[in-house]
JSON list of C-alpha atoms in Angstrom, two decimals:
[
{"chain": "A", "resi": 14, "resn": "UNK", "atom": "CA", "xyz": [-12.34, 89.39, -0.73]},
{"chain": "A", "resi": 15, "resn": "UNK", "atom": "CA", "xyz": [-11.33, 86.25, -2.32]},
{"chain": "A", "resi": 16, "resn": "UNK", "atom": "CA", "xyz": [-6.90, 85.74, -1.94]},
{"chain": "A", "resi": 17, "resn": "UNK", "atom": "CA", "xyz": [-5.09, 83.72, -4.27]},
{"chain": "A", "resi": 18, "resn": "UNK", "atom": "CA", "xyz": [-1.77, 81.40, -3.79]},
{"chain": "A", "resi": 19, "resn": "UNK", "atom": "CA", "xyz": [-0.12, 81.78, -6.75]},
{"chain": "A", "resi": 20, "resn": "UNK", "atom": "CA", "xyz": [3.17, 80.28, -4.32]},
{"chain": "A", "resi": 21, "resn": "UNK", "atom": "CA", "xyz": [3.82, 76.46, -5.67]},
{"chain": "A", "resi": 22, "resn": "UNK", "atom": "CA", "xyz": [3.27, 73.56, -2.98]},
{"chain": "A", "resi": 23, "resn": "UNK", "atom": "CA", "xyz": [6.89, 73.33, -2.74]},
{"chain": "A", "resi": 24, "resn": "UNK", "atom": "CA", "xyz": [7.32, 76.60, -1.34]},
{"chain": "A", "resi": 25, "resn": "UNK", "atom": "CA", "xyz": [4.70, 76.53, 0.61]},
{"chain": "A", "resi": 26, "resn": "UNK", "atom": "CA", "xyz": [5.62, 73.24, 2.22]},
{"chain": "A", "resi": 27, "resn": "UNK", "atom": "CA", "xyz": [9.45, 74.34, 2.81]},
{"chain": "A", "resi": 28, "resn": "UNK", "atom": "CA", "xyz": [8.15, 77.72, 4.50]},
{"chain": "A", "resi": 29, "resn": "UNK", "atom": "CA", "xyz": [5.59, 75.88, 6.65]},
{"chain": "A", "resi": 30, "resn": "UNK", "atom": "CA", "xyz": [8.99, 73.62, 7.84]},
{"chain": "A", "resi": 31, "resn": "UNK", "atom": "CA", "xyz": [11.21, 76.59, 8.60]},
{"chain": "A", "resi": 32, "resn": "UNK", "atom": "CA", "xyz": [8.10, 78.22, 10.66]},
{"chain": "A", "resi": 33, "resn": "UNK", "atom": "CA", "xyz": [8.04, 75.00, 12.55]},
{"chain": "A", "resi": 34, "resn": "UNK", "atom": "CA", "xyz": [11.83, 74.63, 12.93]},
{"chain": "A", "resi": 35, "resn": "UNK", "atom": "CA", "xyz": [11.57, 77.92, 13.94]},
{"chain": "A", "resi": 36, "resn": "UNK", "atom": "CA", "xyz": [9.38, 77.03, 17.08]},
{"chain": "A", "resi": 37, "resn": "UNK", "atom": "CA", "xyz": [11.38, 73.63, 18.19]},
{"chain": "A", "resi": 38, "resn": "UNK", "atom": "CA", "xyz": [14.68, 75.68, 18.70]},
{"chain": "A", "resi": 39, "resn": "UNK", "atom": "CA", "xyz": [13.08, 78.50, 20.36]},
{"chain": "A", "resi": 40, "resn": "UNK", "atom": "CA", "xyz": [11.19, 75.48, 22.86]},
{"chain": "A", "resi": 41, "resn": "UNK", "atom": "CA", "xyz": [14.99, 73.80, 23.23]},
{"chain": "A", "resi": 42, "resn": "UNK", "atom": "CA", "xyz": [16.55, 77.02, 24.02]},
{"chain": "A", "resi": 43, "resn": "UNK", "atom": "CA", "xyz": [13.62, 77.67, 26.80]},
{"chain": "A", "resi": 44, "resn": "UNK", "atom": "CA", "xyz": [14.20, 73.91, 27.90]},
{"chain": "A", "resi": 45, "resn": "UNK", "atom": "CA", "xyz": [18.29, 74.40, 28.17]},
{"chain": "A", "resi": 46, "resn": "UNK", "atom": "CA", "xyz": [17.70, 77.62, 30.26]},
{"chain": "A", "resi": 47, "resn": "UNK", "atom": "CA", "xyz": [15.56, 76.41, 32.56]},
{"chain": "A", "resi": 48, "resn": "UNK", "atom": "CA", "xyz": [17.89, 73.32, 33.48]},
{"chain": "A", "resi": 49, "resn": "UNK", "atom": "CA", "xyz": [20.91, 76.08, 33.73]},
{"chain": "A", "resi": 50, "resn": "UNK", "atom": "CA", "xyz": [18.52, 78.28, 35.98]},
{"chain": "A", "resi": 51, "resn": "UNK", "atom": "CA", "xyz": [18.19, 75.48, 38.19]},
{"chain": "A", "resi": 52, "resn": "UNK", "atom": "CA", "xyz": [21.34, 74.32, 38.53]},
{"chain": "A", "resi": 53, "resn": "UNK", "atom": "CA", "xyz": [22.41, 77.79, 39.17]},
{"chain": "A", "resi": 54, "resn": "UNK", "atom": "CA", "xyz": [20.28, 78.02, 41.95]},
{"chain": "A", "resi": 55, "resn": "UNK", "atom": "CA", "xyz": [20.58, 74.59, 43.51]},
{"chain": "A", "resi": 56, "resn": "UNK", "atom": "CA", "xyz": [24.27, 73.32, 43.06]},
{"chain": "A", "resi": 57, "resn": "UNK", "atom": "CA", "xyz": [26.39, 75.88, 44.88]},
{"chain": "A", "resi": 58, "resn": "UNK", "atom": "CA", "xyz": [24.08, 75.56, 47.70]},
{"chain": "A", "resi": 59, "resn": "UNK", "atom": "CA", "xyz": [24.21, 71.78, 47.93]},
{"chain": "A", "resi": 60, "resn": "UNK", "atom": "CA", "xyz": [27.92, 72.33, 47.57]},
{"chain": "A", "resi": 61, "resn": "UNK", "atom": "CA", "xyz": [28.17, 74.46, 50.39]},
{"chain": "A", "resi": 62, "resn": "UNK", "atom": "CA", "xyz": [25.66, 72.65, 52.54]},
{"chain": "A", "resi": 63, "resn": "UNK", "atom": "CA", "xyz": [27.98, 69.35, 51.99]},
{"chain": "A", "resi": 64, "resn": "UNK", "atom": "CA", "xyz": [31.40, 71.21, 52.65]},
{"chain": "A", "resi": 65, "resn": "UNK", "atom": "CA", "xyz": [30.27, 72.05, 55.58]},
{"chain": "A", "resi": 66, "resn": "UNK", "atom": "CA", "xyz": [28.79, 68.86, 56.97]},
{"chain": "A", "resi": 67, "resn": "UNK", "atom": "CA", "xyz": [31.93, 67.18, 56.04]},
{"chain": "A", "resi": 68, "resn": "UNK", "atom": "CA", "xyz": [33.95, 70.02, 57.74]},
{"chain": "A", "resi": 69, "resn": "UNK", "atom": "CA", "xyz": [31.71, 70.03, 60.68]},
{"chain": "A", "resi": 70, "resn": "UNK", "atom": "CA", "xyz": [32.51, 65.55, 60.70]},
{"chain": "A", "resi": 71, "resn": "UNK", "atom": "CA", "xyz": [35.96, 66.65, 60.56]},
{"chain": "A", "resi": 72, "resn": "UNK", "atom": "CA", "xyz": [35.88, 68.55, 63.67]},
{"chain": "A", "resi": 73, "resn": "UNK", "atom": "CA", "xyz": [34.26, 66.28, 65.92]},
{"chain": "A", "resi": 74, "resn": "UNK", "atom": "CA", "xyz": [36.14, 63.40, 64.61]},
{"chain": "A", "resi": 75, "resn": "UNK", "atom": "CA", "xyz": [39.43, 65.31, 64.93]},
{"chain": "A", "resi": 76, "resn": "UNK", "atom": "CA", "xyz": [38.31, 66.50, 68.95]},
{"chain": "A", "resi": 77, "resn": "UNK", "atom": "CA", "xyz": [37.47, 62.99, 69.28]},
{"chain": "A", "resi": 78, "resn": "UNK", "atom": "CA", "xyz": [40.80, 61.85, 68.38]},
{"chain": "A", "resi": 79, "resn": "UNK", "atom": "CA", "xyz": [42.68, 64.00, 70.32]},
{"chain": "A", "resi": 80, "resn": "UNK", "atom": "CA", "xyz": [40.36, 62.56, 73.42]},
{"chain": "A", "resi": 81, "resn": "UNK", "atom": "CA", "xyz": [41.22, 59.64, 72.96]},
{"chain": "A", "resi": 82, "resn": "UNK", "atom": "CA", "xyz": [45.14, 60.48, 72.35]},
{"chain": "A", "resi": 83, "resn": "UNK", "atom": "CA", "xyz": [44.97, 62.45, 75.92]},
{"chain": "A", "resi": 84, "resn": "UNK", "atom": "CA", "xyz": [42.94, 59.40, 77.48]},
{"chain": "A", "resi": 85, "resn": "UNK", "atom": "CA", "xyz": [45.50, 56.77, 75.99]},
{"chain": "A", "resi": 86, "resn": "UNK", "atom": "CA", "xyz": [48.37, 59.24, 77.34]},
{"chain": "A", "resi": 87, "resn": "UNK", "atom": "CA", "xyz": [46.90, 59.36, 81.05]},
{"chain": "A", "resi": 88, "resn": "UNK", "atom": "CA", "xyz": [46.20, 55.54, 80.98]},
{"chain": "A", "resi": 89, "resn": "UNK", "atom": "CA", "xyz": [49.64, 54.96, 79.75]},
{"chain": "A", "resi": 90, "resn": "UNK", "atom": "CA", "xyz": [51.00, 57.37, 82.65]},
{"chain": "A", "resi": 91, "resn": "UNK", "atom": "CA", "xyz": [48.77, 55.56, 85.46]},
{"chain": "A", "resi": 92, "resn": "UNK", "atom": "CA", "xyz": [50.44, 51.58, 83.79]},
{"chain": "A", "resi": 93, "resn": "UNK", "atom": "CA", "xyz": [54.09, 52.94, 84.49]},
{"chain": "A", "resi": 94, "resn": "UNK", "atom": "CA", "xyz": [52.70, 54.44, 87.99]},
{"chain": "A", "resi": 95, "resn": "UNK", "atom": "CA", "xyz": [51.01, 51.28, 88.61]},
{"chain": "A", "resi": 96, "resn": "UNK", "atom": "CA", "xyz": [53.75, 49.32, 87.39]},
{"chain": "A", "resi": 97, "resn": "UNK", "atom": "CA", "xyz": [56.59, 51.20, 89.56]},
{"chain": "A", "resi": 98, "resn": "UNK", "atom": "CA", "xyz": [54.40, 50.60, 92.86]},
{"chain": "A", "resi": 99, "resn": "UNK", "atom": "CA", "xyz": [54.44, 46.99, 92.43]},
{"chain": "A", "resi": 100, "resn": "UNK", "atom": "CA", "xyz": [57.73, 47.25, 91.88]},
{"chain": "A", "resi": 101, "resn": "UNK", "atom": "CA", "xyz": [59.03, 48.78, 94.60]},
{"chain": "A", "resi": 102, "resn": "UNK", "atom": "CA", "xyz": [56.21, 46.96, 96.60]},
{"chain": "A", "resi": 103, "resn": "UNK", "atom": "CA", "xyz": [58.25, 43.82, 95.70]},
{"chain": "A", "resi": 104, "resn": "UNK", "atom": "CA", "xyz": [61.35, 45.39, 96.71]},
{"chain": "A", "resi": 105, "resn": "UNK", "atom": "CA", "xyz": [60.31, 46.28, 100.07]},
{"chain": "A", "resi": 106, "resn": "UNK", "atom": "CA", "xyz": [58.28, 42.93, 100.74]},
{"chain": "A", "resi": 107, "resn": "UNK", "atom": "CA", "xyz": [62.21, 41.55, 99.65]},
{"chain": "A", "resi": 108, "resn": "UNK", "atom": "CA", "xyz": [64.12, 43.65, 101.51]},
{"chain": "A", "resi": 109, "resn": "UNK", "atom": "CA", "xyz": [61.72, 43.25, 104.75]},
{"chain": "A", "resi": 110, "resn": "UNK", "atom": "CA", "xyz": [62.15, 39.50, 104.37]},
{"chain": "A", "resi": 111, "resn": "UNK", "atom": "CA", "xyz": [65.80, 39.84, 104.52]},
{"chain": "A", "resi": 112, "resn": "UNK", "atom": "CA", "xyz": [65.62, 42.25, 107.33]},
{"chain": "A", "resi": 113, "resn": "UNK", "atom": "CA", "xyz": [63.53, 39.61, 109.24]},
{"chain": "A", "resi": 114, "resn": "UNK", "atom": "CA", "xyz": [65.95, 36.81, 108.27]},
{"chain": "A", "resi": 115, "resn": "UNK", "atom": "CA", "xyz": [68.90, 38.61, 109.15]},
{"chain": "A", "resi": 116, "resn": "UNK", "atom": "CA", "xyz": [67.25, 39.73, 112.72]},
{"chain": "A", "resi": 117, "resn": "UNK", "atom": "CA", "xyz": [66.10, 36.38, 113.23]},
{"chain": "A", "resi": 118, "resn": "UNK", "atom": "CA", "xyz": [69.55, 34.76, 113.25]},
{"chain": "A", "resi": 119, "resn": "UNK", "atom": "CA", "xyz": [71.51, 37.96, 114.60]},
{"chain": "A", "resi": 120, "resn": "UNK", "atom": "CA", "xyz": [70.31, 36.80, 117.75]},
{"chain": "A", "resi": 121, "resn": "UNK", "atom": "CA", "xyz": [69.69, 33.71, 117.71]},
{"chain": "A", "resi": 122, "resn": "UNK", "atom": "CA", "xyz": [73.17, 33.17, 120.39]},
{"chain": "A", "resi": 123, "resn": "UNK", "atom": "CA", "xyz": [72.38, 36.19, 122.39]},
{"chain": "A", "resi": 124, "resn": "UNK", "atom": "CA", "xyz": [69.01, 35.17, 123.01]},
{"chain": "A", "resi": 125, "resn": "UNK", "atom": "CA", "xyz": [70.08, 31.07, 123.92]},
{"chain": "A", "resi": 126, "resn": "UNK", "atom": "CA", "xyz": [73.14, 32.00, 125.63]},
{"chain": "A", "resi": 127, "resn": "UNK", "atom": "CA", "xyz": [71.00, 34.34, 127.52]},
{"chain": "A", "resi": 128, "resn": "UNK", "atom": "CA", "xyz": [68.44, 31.62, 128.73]},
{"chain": "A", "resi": 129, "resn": "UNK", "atom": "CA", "xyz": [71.33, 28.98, 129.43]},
{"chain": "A", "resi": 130, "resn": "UNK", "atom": "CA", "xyz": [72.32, 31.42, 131.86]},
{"chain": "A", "resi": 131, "resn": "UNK", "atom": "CA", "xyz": [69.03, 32.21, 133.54]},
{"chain": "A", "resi": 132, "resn": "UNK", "atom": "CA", "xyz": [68.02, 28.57, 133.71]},
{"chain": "A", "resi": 133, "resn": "UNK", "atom": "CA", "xyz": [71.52, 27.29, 135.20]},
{"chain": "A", "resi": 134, "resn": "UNK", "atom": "CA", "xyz": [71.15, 26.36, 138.96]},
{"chain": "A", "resi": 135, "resn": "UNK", "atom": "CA", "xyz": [73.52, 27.01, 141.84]},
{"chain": "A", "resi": 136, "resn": "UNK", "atom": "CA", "xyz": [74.55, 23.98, 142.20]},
{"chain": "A", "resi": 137, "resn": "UNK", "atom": "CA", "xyz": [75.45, 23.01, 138.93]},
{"chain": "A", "resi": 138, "resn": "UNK", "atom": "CA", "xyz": [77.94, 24.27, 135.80]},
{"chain": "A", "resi": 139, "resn": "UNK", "atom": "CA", "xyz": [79.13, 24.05, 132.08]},
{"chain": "A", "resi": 140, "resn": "UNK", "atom": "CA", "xyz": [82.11, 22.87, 130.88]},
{"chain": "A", "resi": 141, "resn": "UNK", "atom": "CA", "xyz": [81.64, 22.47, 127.07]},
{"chain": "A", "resi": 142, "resn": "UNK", "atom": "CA", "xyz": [79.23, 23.97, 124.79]},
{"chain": "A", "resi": 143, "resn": "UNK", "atom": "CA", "xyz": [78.85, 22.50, 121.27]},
{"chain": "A", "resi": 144, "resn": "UNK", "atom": "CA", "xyz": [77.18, 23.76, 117.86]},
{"chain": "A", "resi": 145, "resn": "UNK", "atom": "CA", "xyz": [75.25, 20.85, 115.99]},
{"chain": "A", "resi": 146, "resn": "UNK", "atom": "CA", "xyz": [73.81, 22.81, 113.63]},
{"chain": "A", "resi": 147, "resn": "UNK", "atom": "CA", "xyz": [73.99, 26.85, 112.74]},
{"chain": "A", "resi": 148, "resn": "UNK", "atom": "CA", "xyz": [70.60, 28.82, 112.67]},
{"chain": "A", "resi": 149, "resn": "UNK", "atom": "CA", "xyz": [68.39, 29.42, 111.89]},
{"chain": "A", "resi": 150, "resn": "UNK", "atom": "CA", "xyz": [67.91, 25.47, 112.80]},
{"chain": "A", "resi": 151, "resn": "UNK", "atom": "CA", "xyz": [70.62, 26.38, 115.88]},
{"chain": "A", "resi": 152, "resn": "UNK", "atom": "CA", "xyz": [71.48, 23.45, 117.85]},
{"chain": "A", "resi": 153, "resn": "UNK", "atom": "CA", "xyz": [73.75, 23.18, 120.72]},
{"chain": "A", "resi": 154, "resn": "UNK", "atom": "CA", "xyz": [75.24, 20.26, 122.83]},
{"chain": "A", "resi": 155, "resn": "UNK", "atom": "CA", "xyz": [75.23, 21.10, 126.40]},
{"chain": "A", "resi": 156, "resn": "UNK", "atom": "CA", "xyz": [78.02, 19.35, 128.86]},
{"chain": "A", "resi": 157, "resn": "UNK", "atom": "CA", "xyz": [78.29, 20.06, 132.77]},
{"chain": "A", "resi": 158, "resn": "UNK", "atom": "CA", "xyz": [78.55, 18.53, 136.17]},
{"chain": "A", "resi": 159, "resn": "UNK", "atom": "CA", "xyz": [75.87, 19.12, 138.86]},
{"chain": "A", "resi": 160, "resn": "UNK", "atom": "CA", "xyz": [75.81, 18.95, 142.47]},
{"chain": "A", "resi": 161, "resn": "UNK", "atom": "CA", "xyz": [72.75, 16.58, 142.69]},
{"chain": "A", "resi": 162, "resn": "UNK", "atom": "CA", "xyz": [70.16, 15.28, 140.44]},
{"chain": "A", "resi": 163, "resn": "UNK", "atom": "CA", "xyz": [67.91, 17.60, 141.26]},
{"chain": "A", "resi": 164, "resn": "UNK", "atom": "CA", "xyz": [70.06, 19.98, 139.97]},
{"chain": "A", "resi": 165, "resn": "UNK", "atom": "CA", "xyz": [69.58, 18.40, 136.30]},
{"chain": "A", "resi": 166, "resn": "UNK", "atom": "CA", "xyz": [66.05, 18.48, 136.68]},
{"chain": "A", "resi": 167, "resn": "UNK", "atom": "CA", "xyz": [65.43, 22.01, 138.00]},
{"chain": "A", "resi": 168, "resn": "UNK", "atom": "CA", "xyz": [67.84, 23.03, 134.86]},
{"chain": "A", "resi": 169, "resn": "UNK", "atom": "CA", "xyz": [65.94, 20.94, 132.28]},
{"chain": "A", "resi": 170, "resn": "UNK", "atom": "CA", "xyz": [62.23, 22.09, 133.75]},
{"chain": "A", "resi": 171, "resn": "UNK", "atom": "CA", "xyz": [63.89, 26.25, 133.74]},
{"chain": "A", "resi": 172, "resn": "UNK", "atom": "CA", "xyz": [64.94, 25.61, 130.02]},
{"chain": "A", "resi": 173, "resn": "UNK", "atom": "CA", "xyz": [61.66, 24.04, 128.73]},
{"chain": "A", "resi": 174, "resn": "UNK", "atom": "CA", "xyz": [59.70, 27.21, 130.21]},
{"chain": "A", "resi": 175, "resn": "UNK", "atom": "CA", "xyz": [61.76, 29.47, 128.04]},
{"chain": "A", "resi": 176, "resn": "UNK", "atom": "CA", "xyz": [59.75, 30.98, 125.16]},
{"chain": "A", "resi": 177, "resn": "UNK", "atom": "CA", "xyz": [63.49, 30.62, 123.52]},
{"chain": "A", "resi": 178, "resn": "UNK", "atom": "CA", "xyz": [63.96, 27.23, 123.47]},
{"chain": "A", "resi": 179, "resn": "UNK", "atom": "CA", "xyz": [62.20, 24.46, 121.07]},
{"chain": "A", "resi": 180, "resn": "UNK", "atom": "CA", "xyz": [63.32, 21.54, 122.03]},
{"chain": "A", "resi": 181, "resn": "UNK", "atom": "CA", "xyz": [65.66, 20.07, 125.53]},
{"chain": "A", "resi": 182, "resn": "UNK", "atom": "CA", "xyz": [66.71, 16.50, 125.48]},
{"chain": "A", "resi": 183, "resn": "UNK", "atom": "CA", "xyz": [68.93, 14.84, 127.88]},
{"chain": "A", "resi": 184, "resn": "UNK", "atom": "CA", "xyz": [71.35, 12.80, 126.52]},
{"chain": "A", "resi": 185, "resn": "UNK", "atom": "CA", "xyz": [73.06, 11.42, 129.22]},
{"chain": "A", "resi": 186, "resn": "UNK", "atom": "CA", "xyz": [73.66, 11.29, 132.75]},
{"chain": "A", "resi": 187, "resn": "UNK", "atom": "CA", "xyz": [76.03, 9.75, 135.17]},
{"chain": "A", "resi": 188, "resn": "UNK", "atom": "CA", "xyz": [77.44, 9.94, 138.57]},
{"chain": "A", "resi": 189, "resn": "UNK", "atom": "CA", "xyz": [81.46, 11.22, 139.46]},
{"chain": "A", "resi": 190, "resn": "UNK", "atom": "CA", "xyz": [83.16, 9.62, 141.95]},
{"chain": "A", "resi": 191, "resn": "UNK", "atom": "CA", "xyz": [82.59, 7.09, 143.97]},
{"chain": "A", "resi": 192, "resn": "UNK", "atom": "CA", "xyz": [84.71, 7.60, 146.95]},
{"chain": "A", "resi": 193, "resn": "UNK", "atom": "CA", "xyz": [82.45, 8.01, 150.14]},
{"chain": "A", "resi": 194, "resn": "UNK", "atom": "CA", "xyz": [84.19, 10.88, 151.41]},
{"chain": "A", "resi": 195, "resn": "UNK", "atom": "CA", "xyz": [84.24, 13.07, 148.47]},
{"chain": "A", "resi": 196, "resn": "UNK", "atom": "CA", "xyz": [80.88, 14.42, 147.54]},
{"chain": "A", "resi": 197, "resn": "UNK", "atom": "CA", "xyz": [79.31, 12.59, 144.76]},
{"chain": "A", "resi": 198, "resn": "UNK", "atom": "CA", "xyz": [78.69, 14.63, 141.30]},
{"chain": "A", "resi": 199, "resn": "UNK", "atom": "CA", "xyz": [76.23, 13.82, 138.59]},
{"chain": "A", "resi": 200, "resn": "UNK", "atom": "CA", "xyz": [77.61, 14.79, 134.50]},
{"chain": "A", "resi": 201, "resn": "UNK", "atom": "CA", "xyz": [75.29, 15.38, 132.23]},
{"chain": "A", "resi": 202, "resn": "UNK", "atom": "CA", "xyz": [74.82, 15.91, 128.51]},
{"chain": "A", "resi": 203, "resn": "UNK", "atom": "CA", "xyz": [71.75, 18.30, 127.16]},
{"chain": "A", "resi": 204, "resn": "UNK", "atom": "CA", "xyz": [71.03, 18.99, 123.66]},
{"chain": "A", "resi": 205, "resn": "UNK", "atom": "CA", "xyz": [68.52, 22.19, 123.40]},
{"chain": "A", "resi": 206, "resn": "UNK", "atom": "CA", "xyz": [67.51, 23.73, 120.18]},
{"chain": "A", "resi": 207, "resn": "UNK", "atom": "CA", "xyz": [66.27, 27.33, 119.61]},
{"chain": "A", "resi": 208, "resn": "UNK", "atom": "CA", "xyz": [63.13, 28.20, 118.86]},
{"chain": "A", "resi": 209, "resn": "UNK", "atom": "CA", "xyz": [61.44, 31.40, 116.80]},
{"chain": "A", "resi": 210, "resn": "UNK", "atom": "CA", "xyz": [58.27, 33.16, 117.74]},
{"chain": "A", "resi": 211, "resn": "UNK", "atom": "CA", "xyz": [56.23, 30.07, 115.62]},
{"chain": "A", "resi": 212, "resn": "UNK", "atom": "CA", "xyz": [58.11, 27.18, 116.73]},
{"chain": "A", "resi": 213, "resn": "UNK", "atom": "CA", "xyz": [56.67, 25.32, 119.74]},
{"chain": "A", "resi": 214, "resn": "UNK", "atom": "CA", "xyz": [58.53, 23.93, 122.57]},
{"chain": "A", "resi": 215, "resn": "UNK", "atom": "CA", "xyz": [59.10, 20.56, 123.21]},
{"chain": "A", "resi": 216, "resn": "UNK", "atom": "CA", "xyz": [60.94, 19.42, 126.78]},
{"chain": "A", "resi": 217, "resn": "UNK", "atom": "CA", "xyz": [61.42, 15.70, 127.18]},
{"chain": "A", "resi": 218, "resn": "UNK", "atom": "CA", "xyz": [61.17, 14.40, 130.48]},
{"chain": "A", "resi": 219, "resn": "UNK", "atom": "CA", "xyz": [63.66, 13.19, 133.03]}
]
């Protein structure tokens, strides 16, 4: 069977176009639902999967914080304990000091008065007793009359073994009357100075 186109070119042409117009909007309409498929299927679960990384950050950072909060907290708890032991480690270390200071010089006249005593032979006595200087430097001027001597000596040698004395000089020494019937007494003159546990003893001799 032999078919004729009686249809001009111009028709022909224009219905060939719309066939083919036809075909590129039904391929851009496949194209735009594909991309919209996709993206439905791959951007809420990215969004979720990133929420919850960045909540799950959150969380540590925020525990990690509140670590360090409680560790700056306890550190700044064990300062002001450290802190109020030195403290009151000062004060006692002060307060001992003045304890030992005050103790020291308390007695510092019991003590010498006591060795005077213990030292002072029979045969001789004191009739003044002078302060050169107070303590804890204490110095005293010693003035008496002996018997003898001897006397002196024995007193001078008893006060230079005392672990309370520093220092004994003898200042001066002289013989009382003269008169052969009267018994002839020696003055004397002593300076002694105390001494503390570190202080070492000096005794000068006769």
């Amino acid at each position: 069977m032999i078919e004729i186109n009686l249809l001009p070119e111009s028709l022909r042409a224009r219905r060939g176009s719309a066939t083919d117009g036809n075909a590129a909007g039904d391929l851009r309409i496949d194209v735009w639902g594909i991309a919209l498929l996709v993206s439905a299927l791959t951007i809420p679960p990215g969004t979720v999967a990133l929420w919850w990384l960045q909540r799950t950050e959150a969380l540590e950072l925020g525990a990690r914080l509140e670590a360090a909060v409680a560790d700056s907290a306890r550190l700044a708890e064990f300062r002001a304990a450290s802190d109020s032991l030195t403290e009151k480690s000062r004060e006692i270390r002060e307060r001992v000091a003045l304890v030992e200071e005050l103790d020291r010089d308390r007695f510092a006249w019991p003590r010498l008065m006591d060795e005077i005593s213990r030292a002072l032979p029979p045969p001789a006595w004191l009739i003044s007793l002078r302060q050169l200087s107070p303590p804890p430097d204490l110095t005293v001027e010693l003035q008496g009359v002996a018997g003898n001597p001897l006397a002196i000596t024995e007193f001078v040698r008893s006060l230079g073994t005392s672990d309370s004395i520093a220092d004994v000089r003898i200042v001066g020494s002289q013989q009382r009357g003269s008169d052969p019937d009267q018994v002839s007494r020696q003055a004397f003159t002593l300076v002694v100075r105390f001494a503390h546990a570190s202080a070492s003893r000096r005794v000068e001799p006769t």
